[in-house]
mmCIF file of C-alpha atoms in Angstrom:
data_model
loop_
_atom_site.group_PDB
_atom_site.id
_atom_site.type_symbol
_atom_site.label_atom_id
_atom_site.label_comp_id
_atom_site.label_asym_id
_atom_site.label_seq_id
_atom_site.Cartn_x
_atom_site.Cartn_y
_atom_site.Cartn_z
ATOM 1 C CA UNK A 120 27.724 -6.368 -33.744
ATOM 2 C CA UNK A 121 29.677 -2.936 -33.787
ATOM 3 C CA UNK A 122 28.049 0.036 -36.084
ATOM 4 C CA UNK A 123 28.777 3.575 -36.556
ATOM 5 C CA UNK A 124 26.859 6.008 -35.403
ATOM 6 C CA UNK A 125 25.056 6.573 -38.991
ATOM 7 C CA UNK A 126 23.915 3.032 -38.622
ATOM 8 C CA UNK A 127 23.090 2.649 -34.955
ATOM 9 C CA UNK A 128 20.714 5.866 -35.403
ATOM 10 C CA UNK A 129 19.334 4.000 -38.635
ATOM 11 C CA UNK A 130 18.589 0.834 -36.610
ATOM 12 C CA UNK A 131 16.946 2.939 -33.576
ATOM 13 C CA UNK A 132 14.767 4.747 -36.257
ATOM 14 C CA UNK A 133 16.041 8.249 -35.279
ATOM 15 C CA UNK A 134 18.001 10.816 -37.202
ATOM 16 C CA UNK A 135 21.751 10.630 -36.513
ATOM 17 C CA UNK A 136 21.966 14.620 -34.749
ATOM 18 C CA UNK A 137 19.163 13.494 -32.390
ATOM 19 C CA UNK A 138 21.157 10.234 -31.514
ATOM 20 C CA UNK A 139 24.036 12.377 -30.987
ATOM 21 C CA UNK A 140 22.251 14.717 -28.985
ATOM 22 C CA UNK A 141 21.124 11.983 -26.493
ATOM 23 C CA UNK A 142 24.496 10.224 -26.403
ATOM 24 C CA UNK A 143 26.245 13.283 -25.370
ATOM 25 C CA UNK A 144 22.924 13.719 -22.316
ATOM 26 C CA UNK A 145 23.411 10.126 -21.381
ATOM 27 C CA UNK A 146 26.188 8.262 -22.884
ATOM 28 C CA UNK A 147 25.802 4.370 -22.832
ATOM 29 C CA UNK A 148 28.836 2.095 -22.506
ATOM 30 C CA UNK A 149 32.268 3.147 -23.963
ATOM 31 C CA UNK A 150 32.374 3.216 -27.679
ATOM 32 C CA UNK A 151 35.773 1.931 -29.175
ATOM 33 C CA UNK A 152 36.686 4.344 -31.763
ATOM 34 C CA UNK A 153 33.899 5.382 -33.667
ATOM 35 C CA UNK A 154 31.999 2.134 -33.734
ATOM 36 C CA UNK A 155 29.151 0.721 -30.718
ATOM 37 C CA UNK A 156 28.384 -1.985 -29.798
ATOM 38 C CA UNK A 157 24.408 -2.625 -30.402
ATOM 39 C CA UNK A 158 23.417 -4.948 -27.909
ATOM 40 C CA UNK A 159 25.136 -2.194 -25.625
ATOM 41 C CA UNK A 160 23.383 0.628 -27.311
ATOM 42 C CA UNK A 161 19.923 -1.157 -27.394
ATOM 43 C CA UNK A 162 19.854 -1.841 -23.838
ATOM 44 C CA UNK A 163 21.195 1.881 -23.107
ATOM 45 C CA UNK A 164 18.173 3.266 -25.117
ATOM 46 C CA UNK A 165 15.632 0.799 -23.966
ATOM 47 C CA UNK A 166 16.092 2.051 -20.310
ATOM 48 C CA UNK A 167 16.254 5.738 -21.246
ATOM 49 C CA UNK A 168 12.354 5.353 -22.800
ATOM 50 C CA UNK A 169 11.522 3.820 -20.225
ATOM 51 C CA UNK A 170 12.823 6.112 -18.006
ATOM 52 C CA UNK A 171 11.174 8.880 -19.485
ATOM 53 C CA UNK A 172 7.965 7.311 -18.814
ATOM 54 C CA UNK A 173 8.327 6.333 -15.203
ATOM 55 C CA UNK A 174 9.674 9.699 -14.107
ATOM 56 C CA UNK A 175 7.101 11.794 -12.796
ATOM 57 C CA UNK A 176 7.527 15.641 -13.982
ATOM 58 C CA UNK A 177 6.184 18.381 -11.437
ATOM 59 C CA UNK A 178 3.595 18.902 -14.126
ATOM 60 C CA UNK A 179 2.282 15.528 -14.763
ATOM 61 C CA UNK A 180 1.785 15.443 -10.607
ATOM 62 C CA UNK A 181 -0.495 18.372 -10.672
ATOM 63 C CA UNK A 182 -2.469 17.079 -13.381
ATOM 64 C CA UNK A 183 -2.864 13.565 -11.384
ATOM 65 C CA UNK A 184 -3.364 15.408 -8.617
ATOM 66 C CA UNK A 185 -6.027 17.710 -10.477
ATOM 67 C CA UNK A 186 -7.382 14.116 -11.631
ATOM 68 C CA UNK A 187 -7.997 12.424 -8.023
ATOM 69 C CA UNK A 188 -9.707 15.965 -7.008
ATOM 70 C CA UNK A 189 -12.096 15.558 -9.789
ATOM 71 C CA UNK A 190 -12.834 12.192 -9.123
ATOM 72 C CA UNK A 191 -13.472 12.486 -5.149
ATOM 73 C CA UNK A 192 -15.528 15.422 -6.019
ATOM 74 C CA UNK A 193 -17.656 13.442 -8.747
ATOM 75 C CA UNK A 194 -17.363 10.315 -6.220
ATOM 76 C CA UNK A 195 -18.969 13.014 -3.857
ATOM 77 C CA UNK A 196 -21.985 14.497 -5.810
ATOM 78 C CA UNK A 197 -23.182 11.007 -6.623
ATOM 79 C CA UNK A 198 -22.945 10.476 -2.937
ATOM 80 C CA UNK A 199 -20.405 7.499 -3.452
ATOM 81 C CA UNK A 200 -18.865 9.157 -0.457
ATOM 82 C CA UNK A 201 -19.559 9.683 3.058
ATOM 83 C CA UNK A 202 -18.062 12.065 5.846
ATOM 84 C CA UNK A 203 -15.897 10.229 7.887
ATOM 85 C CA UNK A 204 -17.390 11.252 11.477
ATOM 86 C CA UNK A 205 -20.887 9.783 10.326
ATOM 87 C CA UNK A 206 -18.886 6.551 9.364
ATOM 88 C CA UNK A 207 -16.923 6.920 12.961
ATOM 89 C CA UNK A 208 -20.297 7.356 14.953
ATOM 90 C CA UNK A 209 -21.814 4.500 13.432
ATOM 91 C CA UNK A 210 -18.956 2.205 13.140
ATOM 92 C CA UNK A 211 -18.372 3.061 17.256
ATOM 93 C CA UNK A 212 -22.451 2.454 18.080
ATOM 94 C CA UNK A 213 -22.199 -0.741 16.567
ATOM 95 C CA UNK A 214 -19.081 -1.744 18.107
ATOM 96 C CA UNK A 215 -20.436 -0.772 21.786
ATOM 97 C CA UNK A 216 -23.367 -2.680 21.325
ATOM 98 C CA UNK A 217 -21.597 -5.791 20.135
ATOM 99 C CA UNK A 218 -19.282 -5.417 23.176
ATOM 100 C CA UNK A 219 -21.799 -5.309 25.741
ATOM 101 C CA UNK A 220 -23.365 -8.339 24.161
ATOM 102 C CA UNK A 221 -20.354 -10.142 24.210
ATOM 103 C CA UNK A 222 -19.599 -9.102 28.101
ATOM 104 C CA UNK A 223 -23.657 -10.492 29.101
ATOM 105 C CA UNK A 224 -22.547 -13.808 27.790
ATOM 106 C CA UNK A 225 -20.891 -15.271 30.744
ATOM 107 C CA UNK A 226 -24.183 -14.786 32.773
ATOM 108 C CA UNK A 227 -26.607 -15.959 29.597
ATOM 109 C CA UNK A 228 -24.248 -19.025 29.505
ATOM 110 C CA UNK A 229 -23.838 -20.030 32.551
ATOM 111 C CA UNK A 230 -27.240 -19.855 32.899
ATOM 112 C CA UNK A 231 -28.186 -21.812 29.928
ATOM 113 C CA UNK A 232 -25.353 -24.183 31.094
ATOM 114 C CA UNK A 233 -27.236 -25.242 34.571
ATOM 115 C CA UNK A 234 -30.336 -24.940 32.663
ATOM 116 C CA UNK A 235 -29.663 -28.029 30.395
ATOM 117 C CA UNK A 236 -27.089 -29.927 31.611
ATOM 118 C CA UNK A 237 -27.357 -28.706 35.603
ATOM 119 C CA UNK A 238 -23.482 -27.925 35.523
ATOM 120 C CA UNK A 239 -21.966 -24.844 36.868
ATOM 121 C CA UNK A 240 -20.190 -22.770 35.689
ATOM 122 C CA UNK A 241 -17.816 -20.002 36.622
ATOM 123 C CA UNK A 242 -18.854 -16.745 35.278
ATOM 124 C CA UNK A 243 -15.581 -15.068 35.662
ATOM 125 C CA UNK A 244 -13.788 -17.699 33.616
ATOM 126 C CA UNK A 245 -15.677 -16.558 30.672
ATOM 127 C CA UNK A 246 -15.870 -13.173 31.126
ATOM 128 C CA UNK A 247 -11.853 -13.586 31.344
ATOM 129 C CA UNK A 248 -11.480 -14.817 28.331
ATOM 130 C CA UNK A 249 -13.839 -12.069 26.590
ATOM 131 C CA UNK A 250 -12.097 -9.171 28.196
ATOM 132 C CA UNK A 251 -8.822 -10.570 26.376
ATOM 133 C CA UNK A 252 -10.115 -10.785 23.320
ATOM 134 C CA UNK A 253 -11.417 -7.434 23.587
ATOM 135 C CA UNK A 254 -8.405 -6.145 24.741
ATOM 136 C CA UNK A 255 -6.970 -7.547 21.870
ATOM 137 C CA UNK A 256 -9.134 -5.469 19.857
ATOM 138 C CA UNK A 257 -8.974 -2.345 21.627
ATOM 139 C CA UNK A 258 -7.041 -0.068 19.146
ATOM 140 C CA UNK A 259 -5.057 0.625 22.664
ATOM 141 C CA UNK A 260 -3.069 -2.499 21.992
ATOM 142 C CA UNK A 261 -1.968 -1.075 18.941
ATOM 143 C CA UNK A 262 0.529 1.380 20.567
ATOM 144 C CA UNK A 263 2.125 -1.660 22.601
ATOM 145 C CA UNK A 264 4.691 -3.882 21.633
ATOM 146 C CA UNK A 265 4.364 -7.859 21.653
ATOM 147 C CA UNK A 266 6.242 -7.593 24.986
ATOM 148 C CA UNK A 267 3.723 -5.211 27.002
ATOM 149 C CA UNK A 268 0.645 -6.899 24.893
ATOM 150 C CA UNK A 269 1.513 -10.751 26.275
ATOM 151 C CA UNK A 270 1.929 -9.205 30.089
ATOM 152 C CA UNK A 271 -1.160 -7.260 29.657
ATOM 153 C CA UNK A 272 -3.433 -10.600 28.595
ATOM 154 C CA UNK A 273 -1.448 -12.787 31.704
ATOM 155 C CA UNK A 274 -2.784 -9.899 34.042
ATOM 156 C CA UNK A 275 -6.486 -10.318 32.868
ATOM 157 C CA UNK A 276 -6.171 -13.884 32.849
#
C-alpha cells in the first residue's frame, strides 16, 4: 500500500519532521513521487531500531567494560576467584603425579600379568603405547601440524 509521508509517520507512531529527519539520514527504498511504499518503509525502519540497538557506542563499551571490572573485583573479594599461578602449580603437581603413575604401569602390569595368568609380557610394548598418549597430551603437540604429529607417534611406536 503506498502513503504519503503524513500517513506513513502516522502509522510508525512518530511526528512527520522526525520521519523526515530520519529519511533524509537513511533513506529507505525509492519513493515514487511523494507516496512510499509501506511494506518498504516498515522493513527500512525495523532494521534502523534495530540497528541502533546492536551498535555499540564508545560510551556504552566503557560502561560494560566498567561493568566486567566490577564484577571480577566483587567475584574477587568473595574469593570466587583464584590467581592463576596457584591454579598452574596445582594443576602441573597433579598432572606429574598422574604421569609417573601412568609410566610405572608397564612394570605393575606385567607383573600382575605373570602373577595370575604366568604370561609375559613385554614392558616396552606398554610403555610405548603410554608415551604416545602422553605425547598426545603434551601441550608440545599443540604447535605441530597433523603431518609432524602422525610422524612423531610412528617414531615412538
Amino acid at each position: 500500500m503506498k502513503v504519503n509521508k503524513k500517513t506513513l509517520a502516522q502509522i510508525l507512531g512518530v511526528t512527520e519532521r522526525s520521519l523526515t529527519q530520519w529519511l533524509k539520514e537513511d533513506p529507505p527504498l525509492p519513493r515514487q513521487g511523494t507516496e512510499y511504499e509501506t511494506k518498504d518503509v516498515i522493513n527500512w525502519y525495523t532494521r534502523r531500531e534495530v540497528n541502533k540497538v546492536m551498535v555499540e557506542t564508545p560510551k556504552d563499551r566503557l560502561d560494560r567494560i566498567k561493568g566486567d571490572r566490577e564484577e571480577l573485583a566483587l567475584m574477587k573479594d568473595l574469593e570466587m576467584l583464584a590467581p592463576l599461578d596457584m591454579i598452574s602449580a596445582a594443576w602441573n603437581t597433579r598432572v606429574t603425579a598422574c604421569r609417573q603413575d601412568l609410566l610405572g604401569l608397564p612394570l605393575t602390569l606385567a607383573t600382575e600379568i605373570k602373577a595370575r595368568y604366568g604370561v609375559d609380557v613385554d614392558e616396552n610394548i606398554l610403555l610405548n603405547k603410554i608415551e604416545t598418549c602422553l605425547l598426545k597430551l603434551s601441550a608440545s603437540m599443540d604447535n605441530l601440524d597433523d603431518e609432524d604429529e602422525e610422524e612423531k607417534i610412528e617414531d615412538i611406536e
